[in-house]
Tab-separated table of C-alpha atoms in Angstrom:
chain	number	residue	atom	x	y	z
A	1	MET	CA	31.303	-19.423	-6.121
A	2	TYR	CA	30.036	-22.242	-8.294
A	3	ASN	CA	32.943	-24.427	-9.523
A	4	PHE	CA	32.520	-25.762	-13.069
A	5	LYS	CA	35.273	-28.345	-12.471
A	6	GLN	CA	33.032	-30.005	-9.910
A	7	GLU	CA	29.990	-29.718	-12.180
A	8	GLU	CA	29.501	-33.464	-12.585
A	9	LYS	CA	29.899	-34.107	-8.860
A	10	MET	CA	27.602	-31.393	-7.591
A	11	GLU	CA	23.844	-31.645	-7.615
A	12	LYS	CA	22.305	-29.362	-10.205
A	13	ALA	CA	19.416	-27.099	-9.283
A	14	ASP	CA	15.880	-27.756	-10.510
A	15	ILE	CA	15.153	-24.037	-10.718
A	16	GLY	CA	17.032	-20.783	-10.306
A	17	ILE	CA	15.732	-17.613	-8.686
A	18	ILE	CA	17.192	-14.165	-9.294
A	19	GLY	CA	16.361	-11.496	-6.715
A	20	MET	CA	16.896	-11.977	-2.993
A	21	GLU	CA	14.329	-9.575	-1.643
A	22	VAL	CA	11.695	-11.169	0.574
A	23	MET	CA	9.560	-12.617	-2.255
A	24	GLY	CA	12.538	-14.229	-3.968
A	25	LYS	CA	13.895	-15.635	-0.721
A	26	ASN	CA	10.554	-17.029	0.389
A	27	LEU	CA	9.838	-18.636	-2.985
A	28	SER	CA	13.291	-20.238	-2.839
A	29	LEU	CA	12.507	-21.695	0.581
A	30	ASN	CA	9.086	-22.864	-0.639
A	31	PHE	CA	10.581	-24.704	-3.633
A	32	GLU	CA	13.256	-26.253	-1.423
A	33	ASP	CA	10.676	-27.350	1.132
A	34	LYS	CA	8.825	-29.223	-1.629
A	35	GLY	CA	11.920	-31.242	-2.493
A	36	TYR	CA	13.583	-29.102	-5.157
A	37	THR	CA	17.159	-27.880	-5.293
A	38	VAL	CA	17.313	-24.128	-5.916
A	39	ALA	CA	20.108	-21.929	-7.255
A	40	VAL	CA	19.929	-18.294	-6.161
A	41	TYR	CA	21.543	-15.072	-7.344
A	42	ASN	CA	21.287	-11.401	-6.450
A	43	ARG	CA	22.843	-8.368	-8.126
A	44	THR	CA	24.556	-7.527	-4.839
A	45	GLY	CA	26.324	-10.590	-3.511
A	46	ALA	CA	25.962	-9.537	0.119
A	47	LYS	CA	22.244	-10.360	0.054
A	48	THR	CA	22.934	-13.775	-1.460
A	49	LYS	CA	25.549	-14.489	1.204
A	50	SER	CA	23.255	-13.317	4.003
A	51	PHE	CA	20.481	-15.585	2.748
A	52	ALA	CA	22.836	-18.557	2.305
A	53	GLU	CA	24.248	-18.174	5.803
A	54	GLY	CA	20.850	-17.469	7.344
A	55	PRO	CA	17.461	-18.958	6.345
A	56	ALA	CA	18.984	-21.128	3.576
A	57	LYS	CA	21.748	-22.643	5.708
A	58	GLY	CA	21.724	-26.437	5.563
A	59	LYS	CA	19.116	-26.478	2.790
A	60	LYS	CA	19.369	-27.563	-0.834
A	61	ILE	CA	19.952	-23.999	-1.972
A	62	ILE	CA	23.015	-23.160	-4.078
A	63	PRO	CA	24.254	-19.564	-3.675
A	64	THR	CA	25.953	-18.081	-6.738
A	65	TYR	CA	27.668	-14.748	-7.264
A	66	GLU	CA	28.082	-14.524	-11.036
A	67	ILE	CA	25.424	-14.898	-13.748
A	68	LYS	CA	27.577	-17.475	-15.554
A	69	ASP	CA	27.890	-19.588	-12.415
A	70	PHE	CA	24.173	-19.229	-11.716
A	71	VAL	CA	23.215	-20.539	-15.157
A	72	GLY	CA	25.830	-23.290	-14.903
A	73	ALA	CA	24.277	-24.529	-11.671
A	74	LEU	CA	20.956	-25.363	-13.363
A	75	LYS	CA	19.646	-28.574	-14.881
A	76	LYS	CA	18.706	-28.438	-18.566
A	77	PRO	CA	16.369	-27.196	-19.842
A	78	ARG	CA	17.107	-24.372	-17.461
A	79	LYS	CA	14.252	-22.768	-15.545
A	80	ILE	CA	14.994	-19.276	-14.254
A	81	MET	CA	12.607	-17.126	-12.229
A	82	LEU	CA	13.094	-13.363	-12.056
A	83	MET	CA	11.887	-11.799	-8.794
A	84	VAL	CA	13.191	-8.274	-9.365
A	85	LYS	CA	11.663	-4.830	-9.845
A	86	VAL	CA	9.436	-4.502	-12.881
A	87	GLY	CA	10.430	-2.497	-15.924
A	88	LYS	CA	14.045	-2.005	-16.979
A	89	PRO	CA	15.551	-4.410	-14.381
A	90	ILE	CA	13.650	-7.288	-16.032
A	91	ASP	CA	15.032	-6.405	-19.468
A	92	ASP	CA	18.528	-5.908	-18.045
A	93	PHE	CA	18.611	-9.353	-16.452
A	94	ILE	CA	17.251	-11.004	-19.588
A	95	GLU	CA	20.101	-9.426	-21.567
A	96	LYS	CA	22.639	-10.663	-19.005
A	97	LEU	CA	21.229	-14.203	-19.105
A	98	LEU	CA	20.923	-14.636	-22.877
A	99	PRO	CA	24.637	-15.263	-23.653
A	100	TYR	CA	24.557	-18.328	-21.374
A	101	LEU	CA	21.188	-19.802	-22.365
A	102	GLU	CA	20.311	-22.402	-24.975
A	103	LYS	CA	17.209	-22.980	-27.062
A	104	GLY	CA	14.449	-24.474	-24.955
A	105	ASP	CA	15.545	-22.796	-21.716
A	106	LEU	CA	12.834	-20.956	-19.789
A	107	ILE	CA	12.732	-17.508	-18.192
A	108	ILE	CA	9.872	-16.710	-15.801
A	109	ASP	CA	8.969	-13.155	-14.788
A	110	GLY	CA	7.313	-13.458	-11.382
A	111	GLY	CA	6.789	-9.739	-10.780
A	112	ASN	CA	3.818	-7.477	-11.446
A	113	SER	CA	4.932	-6.535	-14.953
A	114	PHE	CA	2.632	-4.687	-17.341
A	115	PHE	CA	1.098	-7.310	-19.614
A	116	LYS	CA	2.066	-5.394	-22.768
A	117	ASP	CA	5.721	-5.572	-21.709
A	118	THR	CA	5.275	-9.308	-21.201
A	119	ILE	CA	3.863	-9.688	-24.718
A	120	ARG	CA	6.892	-7.821	-26.097
A	121	ARG	CA	9.383	-9.913	-24.127
A	122	ASN	CA	7.652	-13.132	-25.129
A	123	LYS	CA	7.931	-12.199	-28.808
A	124	GLU	CA	11.584	-11.171	-28.546
A	125	LEU	CA	12.608	-14.308	-26.655
A	126	THR	CA	10.592	-16.647	-28.873
A	127	GLU	CA	12.593	-15.359	-31.836
A	128	LYS	CA	15.743	-16.445	-29.974
A	129	GLY	CA	14.339	-19.880	-29.109
A	130	ILE	CA	13.916	-19.059	-25.415
A	131	LEU	CA	10.644	-19.894	-23.666
A	132	PHE	CA	9.047	-17.191	-21.527
A	133	ILE	CA	6.354	-17.120	-18.857
A	134	GLY	CA	4.915	-13.992	-17.260
A	135	THR	CA	3.203	-15.065	-14.072
A	136	GLY	CA	1.219	-13.309	-11.417
A	137	ILE	CA	1.970	-14.419	-7.859
A	138	SER	CA	-0.589	-13.575	-5.199
A	139	GLY	CA	-0.351	-13.988	-1.457
A	140	GLY	CA	2.440	-11.625	-0.518
A	141	GLU	CA	5.431	-12.607	1.592
A	142	GLU	CA	3.621	-15.302	3.570
A	143	GLY	CA	2.027	-16.731	0.438
A	144	ALA	CA	5.399	-16.971	-1.291
A	145	LEU	CA	6.679	-19.032	1.626
A	146	LYS	CA	3.651	-21.168	2.449
A	147	GLY	CA	1.706	-21.267	-0.812
A	148	PRO	CA	0.773	-18.525	-3.290
A	149	ALA	CA	-1.835	-18.375	-6.028
A	150	ILE	CA	0.021	-18.531	-9.337
A	151	MET	CA	-1.215	-17.170	-12.685
A	152	PRO	CA	1.185	-18.223	-15.481
A	153	GLY	CA	0.857	-17.053	-19.062
A	154	GLY	CA	3.076	-17.823	-22.037
A	155	GLN	CA	3.731	-20.765	-24.334
A	156	PHE	CA	1.862	-23.872	-23.207
A	157	GLU	CA	5.040	-25.933	-23.604
A	158	ALA	CA	6.752	-23.510	-21.238
A	159	TYR	CA	4.031	-24.004	-18.648
A	160	LYS	CA	4.337	-27.793	-18.896
A	161	LEU	CA	8.009	-27.499	-17.885
A	162	VAL	CA	7.048	-26.035	-14.503
A	163	GLU	CA	3.462	-27.234	-14.058
A	164	GLU	CA	4.287	-29.876	-11.455
A	165	MET	CA	6.649	-27.564	-9.585
A	166	PHE	CA	4.080	-24.771	-9.479
A	167	GLN	CA	1.378	-27.177	-8.337
A	168	LYS	CA	3.538	-28.310	-5.429
A	169	ILE	CA	4.395	-24.839	-4.131
A	170	ALA	CA	0.954	-23.289	-4.736
A	171	ALA	CA	-1.734	-22.731	-2.129
A	172	LYS	CA	-4.455	-25.353	-1.998
A	173	ALA	CA	-8.156	-24.544	-2.374
A	174	TYR	CA	-10.863	-25.953	-0.098
A	175	ASP	CA	-11.185	-28.982	-2.384
A	176	GLY	CA	-7.454	-29.645	-2.258
A	177	GLN	CA	-6.764	-28.426	-5.775
A	178	PRO	CA	-3.626	-26.282	-6.261
A	179	CYS	CA	-4.252	-22.586	-6.887
A	180	VAL	CA	-2.501	-22.544	-10.258
A	181	THR	CA	-3.574	-23.137	-13.840
A	182	TYR	CA	-2.396	-22.199	-17.300
A	183	ILE	CA	-3.988	-18.815	-18.026
A	184	GLY	CA	-3.164	-18.426	-21.707
A	185	PRO	CA	-0.518	-17.208	-24.170
A	186	ASN	CA	1.696	-14.114	-24.108
A	187	GLY	CA	0.741	-11.665	-21.347
A	188	ALA	CA	-2.406	-13.465	-20.170
A	189	GLY	CA	-0.991	-14.307	-16.746
A	190	HIS	CA	0.102	-10.768	-15.988
A	191	PHE	CA	-3.181	-9.400	-17.341
A	192	VAL	CA	-5.110	-11.570	-14.867
A	193	LYS	CA	-2.816	-10.508	-12.004
A	194	MET	CA	-3.310	-6.866	-12.990
A	195	VAL	CA	-7.096	-7.227	-12.844
A	196	HIS	CA	-6.799	-9.198	-9.588
A	197	ASN	CA	-4.962	-6.227	-8.084
A	198	GLY	CA	-7.529	-3.806	-9.507
A	199	ILE	CA	-10.340	-5.725	-7.818
A	200	GLU	CA	-8.359	-5.617	-4.584
A	201	TYR	CA	-7.980	-1.833	-4.934
A	202	GLY	CA	-11.762	-1.586	-5.082
A	203	ASP	CA	-12.206	-3.940	-2.155
A	204	MET	CA	-9.792	-2.045	0.076
A	205	GLN	CA	-11.311	1.321	-0.794
A	206	LEU	CA	-14.796	0.086	0.097
A	207	ILE	CA	-13.639	-1.242	3.462
A	208	GLY	CA	-11.783	2.005	4.138
A	209	GLU	CA	-14.877	4.067	3.386
A	210	VAL	CA	-16.931	1.951	5.786
A	211	ALA	CA	-14.381	2.584	8.544
A	212	TRP	CA	-14.435	6.321	7.755
A	213	PHE	CA	-18.242	6.327	7.843
A	214	PHE	CA	-18.403	4.612	11.236
A	215	LYS	CA	-15.826	6.971	12.705
A	216	ASN	CA	-17.632	10.084	11.467
A	217	ALA	CA	-21.268	8.982	11.764
A	218	PHE	CA	-21.041	7.417	15.215
A	219	ASN	CA	-17.783	8.834	16.570
A	220	MET	CA	-16.523	5.266	16.944
A	221	SER	CA	-13.017	4.601	18.155
A	222	SER	CA	-10.735	2.501	15.987
A	223	GLY	CA	-11.108	-0.270	18.552
A	224	GLU	CA	-14.890	-0.241	18.188
A	225	ILE	CA	-14.563	-0.423	14.408
A	226	ALA	CA	-12.151	-3.342	14.850
A	227	ASP	CA	-14.788	-5.158	16.914
A	228	ILE	CA	-17.350	-4.765	14.122
A	229	MET	CA	-14.878	-5.948	11.486
A	230	LYS	CA	-14.024	-8.967	13.619
A	231	GLU	CA	-17.731	-9.791	13.877
A	232	TRP	CA	-18.110	-9.401	10.101
A	233	ASN	CA	-15.254	-11.855	9.655
A	234	GLY	CA	-17.176	-14.525	11.556
A	235	GLU	CA	-17.173	-18.041	10.154
A	236	SER	CA	-20.719	-17.836	8.803
A	237	ASP	CA	-20.658	-14.174	7.716
A	238	ILE	CA	-20.870	-13.409	3.983
A	239	LEU	CA	-18.141	-10.761	4.367
A	240	ARG	CA	-15.608	-13.202	5.834
A	241	SER	CA	-12.325	-12.590	4.012
A	242	TYR	CA	-8.641	-11.917	4.479
A	243	LEU	CA	-9.038	-8.162	3.941
A	244	ILE	CA	-11.782	-7.884	6.566
A	245	GLU	CA	-9.623	-9.919	8.948
A	246	ILE	CA	-6.531	-7.745	8.582
A	247	THR	CA	-8.629	-4.560	8.739
A	248	ALA	CA	-9.749	-5.624	12.212
A	249	ASP	CA	-6.134	-6.325	13.179
A	250	CYS	CA	-4.894	-2.993	11.806
A	251	MET	CA	-7.653	-0.961	13.451
A	252	ARG	CA	-6.876	-2.559	16.818
A	253	GLU	CA	-3.110	-1.957	16.700
A	254	LYS	CA	-1.896	0.451	19.406
A	255	HIS	CA	1.003	2.886	19.259
A	256	LYS	CA	4.076	1.242	20.807
A	257	GLU	CA	4.921	4.318	22.883
A	258	ASN	CA	1.356	5.229	23.833
A	259	GLU	CA	-1.090	2.403	24.503
A	260	ASN	CA	-3.993	4.850	24.658
A	261	GLU	CA	-3.521	5.786	21.012
A	262	TYR	CA	-4.471	3.670	18.011
A	263	LEU	CA	-1.801	3.523	15.340
A	264	VAL	CA	-4.280	4.047	12.494
A	265	ASP	CA	-5.260	7.403	14.000
A	266	ILE	CA	-1.772	8.864	13.715
A	267	VAL	CA	-0.342	7.415	10.487
A	268	GLY	CA	-0.427	9.658	7.429
A	269	ASP	CA	-3.596	9.428	5.329
A	270	ILE	CA	-1.689	9.328	2.042
A	271	THR	CA	-1.668	6.202	-0.115
A	272	ARG	CA	0.840	5.402	-2.837
A	273	MET	CA	0.434	3.012	-5.773
A	274	LYS	CA	2.703	0.635	-7.685
A	275	GLY	CA	0.809	0.851	-10.974
A	276	THR	CA	-1.418	-2.200	-11.366
A	277	GLY	CA	-4.588	-0.348	-10.374
A	278	THR	CA	-3.864	2.414	-12.875
A	279	TRP	CA	-3.125	-0.159	-15.592
A	280	THR	CA	-6.435	-1.874	-14.843
A	281	VAL	CA	-8.384	1.341	-15.377
A	282	GLN	CA	-6.390	2.247	-18.496
A	283	SER	CA	-7.020	-1.215	-19.965
A	284	ALA	CA	-10.717	-0.958	-19.148
A	285	LEU	CA	-10.916	2.344	-21.026
A	286	GLU	CA	-9.136	0.836	-24.033
A	287	LEU	CA	-11.437	-2.203	-24.031
A	288	LEU	CA	-14.589	-0.127	-23.360
A	289	VAL	CA	-15.394	-2.050	-20.170
A	290	PRO	CA	-16.869	0.043	-17.318
A	291	VAL	CA	-15.074	-0.451	-13.989
A	292	PRO	CA	-16.395	2.483	-11.910
A	293	THR	CA	-15.697	0.994	-8.471
A	294	ILE	CA	-12.108	0.142	-9.357
A	295	ALA	CA	-11.599	3.522	-11.054
A	296	ALA	CA	-12.976	5.368	-8.014
A	297	ALA	CA	-10.542	3.460	-5.798
A	298	VAL	CA	-7.606	4.464	-7.995
A	299	PHE	CA	-8.674	8.121	-8.051
A	300	SER	CA	-9.186	8.060	-4.275
A	301	ARG	CA	-5.555	7.034	-3.868
A	302	GLU	CA	-4.527	9.854	-6.160
A	303	MET	CA	-6.718	12.259	-4.207
A	304	SER	CA	-5.167	11.146	-0.922
A	305	GLN	CA	-1.891	12.660	-2.101
A	306	GLU	CA	-3.538	16.105	-2.428
A	307	LYS	CA	-3.380	16.720	1.317
A	308	GLU	CA	-3.471	20.518	1.238
A	309	LEU	CA	-6.376	20.573	-1.209
A	310	ARG	CA	-8.355	18.088	0.881
A	311	LEU	CA	-7.936	20.163	4.025
A	312	LYS	CA	-9.178	23.288	2.237
A	313	MET	CA	-12.187	21.422	0.850
A	314	ALA	CA	-13.007	20.082	4.326
A	315	GLU	CA	-13.153	23.656	5.636
A	316	ILE	CA	-15.456	24.778	2.836
A	317	LEU	CA	-17.668	21.686	2.888
A	318	PRO	CA	-17.568	20.168	6.385
A	319	VAL	CA	-19.079	16.721	6.873
A	320	GLN	CA	-22.737	16.891	7.872
A	321	ILE	CA	-23.983	13.807	9.735
A	322	LYS	CA	-27.720	13.462	10.175
A	323	LYS	CA	-28.944	12.961	13.721
A	324	GLU	CA	-31.179	10.094	12.570
A	325	LEU	CA	-28.130	7.914	11.963
A	326	GLU	CA	-27.193	7.815	15.648
A	327	GLU	CA	-30.799	7.164	16.621
A	328	ASN	CA	-30.873	4.102	14.352
A	329	ARG	CA	-27.297	2.995	14.933
A	330	ASP	CA	-27.807	-0.799	14.937
A	331	GLU	CA	-29.952	-0.726	11.820
A	332	VAL	CA	-27.487	1.543	9.996
A	333	ILE	CA	-24.595	-0.782	10.867
A	334	LYS	CA	-26.534	-3.739	9.467
A	335	LEU	CA	-27.430	-1.823	6.305
A	336	THR	CA	-23.780	-0.806	5.913
A	337	HIS	CA	-22.787	-4.461	6.201
A	338	ASP	CA	-25.172	-5.383	3.393
A	339	ALA	CA	-24.152	-2.381	1.286
A	340	LEU	CA	-20.497	-3.381	1.584
A	341	TYR	CA	-21.352	-6.903	0.432
A	342	ILE	CA	-23.199	-5.623	-2.641
A	343	ALA	CA	-20.425	-3.147	-3.452
A	344	LYS	CA	-17.783	-5.884	-3.174
A	345	ILE	CA	-19.778	-8.054	-5.583
A	346	SER	CA	-19.881	-5.093	-7.960
A	347	SER	CA	-16.098	-4.676	-7.796
A	348	TYR	CA	-15.553	-8.361	-8.550
A	349	ALA	CA	-18.107	-8.314	-11.362
A	350	GLN	CA	-16.348	-5.359	-12.988
A	351	GLY	CA	-13.024	-7.181	-12.839
A	352	PHE	CA	-14.463	-10.397	-14.273
A	353	ALA	CA	-16.092	-8.420	-17.081
A	354	LEU	CA	-12.676	-7.011	-17.939
A	355	LEU	CA	-11.190	-10.517	-18.029
A	356	LYS	CA	-13.688	-11.532	-20.707
């Protein structure tokens, strides 16, 4: 536990991170790798201890087991990043932190919070003299460790407190520039991350429909579809992207207990959602911005959960594939490639229109 009597002797942390799930742990390691000292805390101390004795061992990471000790381990003005579940857990931790904070300290919500909640929290904390940033973090577990894209929104003075730190841990674009910039006030950062996720919903749905089409039109195996996706992810191909790349990898994955069976052919065809896609569509309706591709992707995920209904519909309206498709296989594959490109542009355009 952090010892206040040794406060002057011990090195204070540049930033504190609450939440020791994989994103919180990897961001802690990323900050530490860039030269920063990090204080960490988790609601259940066992996870903090496991992290401290495992990946964080020997690094400039200070494990703490009480909120008071966590706050006491930080340099002033304190910079605290919440990497916990969205919703009530964010509000709960803010309430726990407030008794130990001073005016000018900064709280950062690094989860996928609804931007309207971020606006509310910003207002409430501003009234108490506490700075607040709601930031989108893109790149998943690997991005958190090696370099994410960061979308911070809040007071500009709050952003300036962490600008250099964020620039150091962020991914770098092709021109070497860090993938982070000040998005705007209040919930702007989380709004952009929400739309980013909505665009990704559309992108994934389009790729999934292409795979379904190839399987049903040409009776392709998952391995054959993987080969096409790998080709489409070629260095000079206009479809080259991370999602195309991992689609090829996923389609090629074999069942561990049966190498003759592709994993994608046996996993359940039901997709869940965390909320950002739904929020994107709801916001588009409120702002009168049409986002049909993104909306269709969200409804497709909802429809996937109606398994019994889908099976009944498939019996009533079986898929009819025209013979001409097989006869013109190569041409159809090329046309599908181009159609996917145009549809992806449409999904991005809808998202950018919503950002305006």
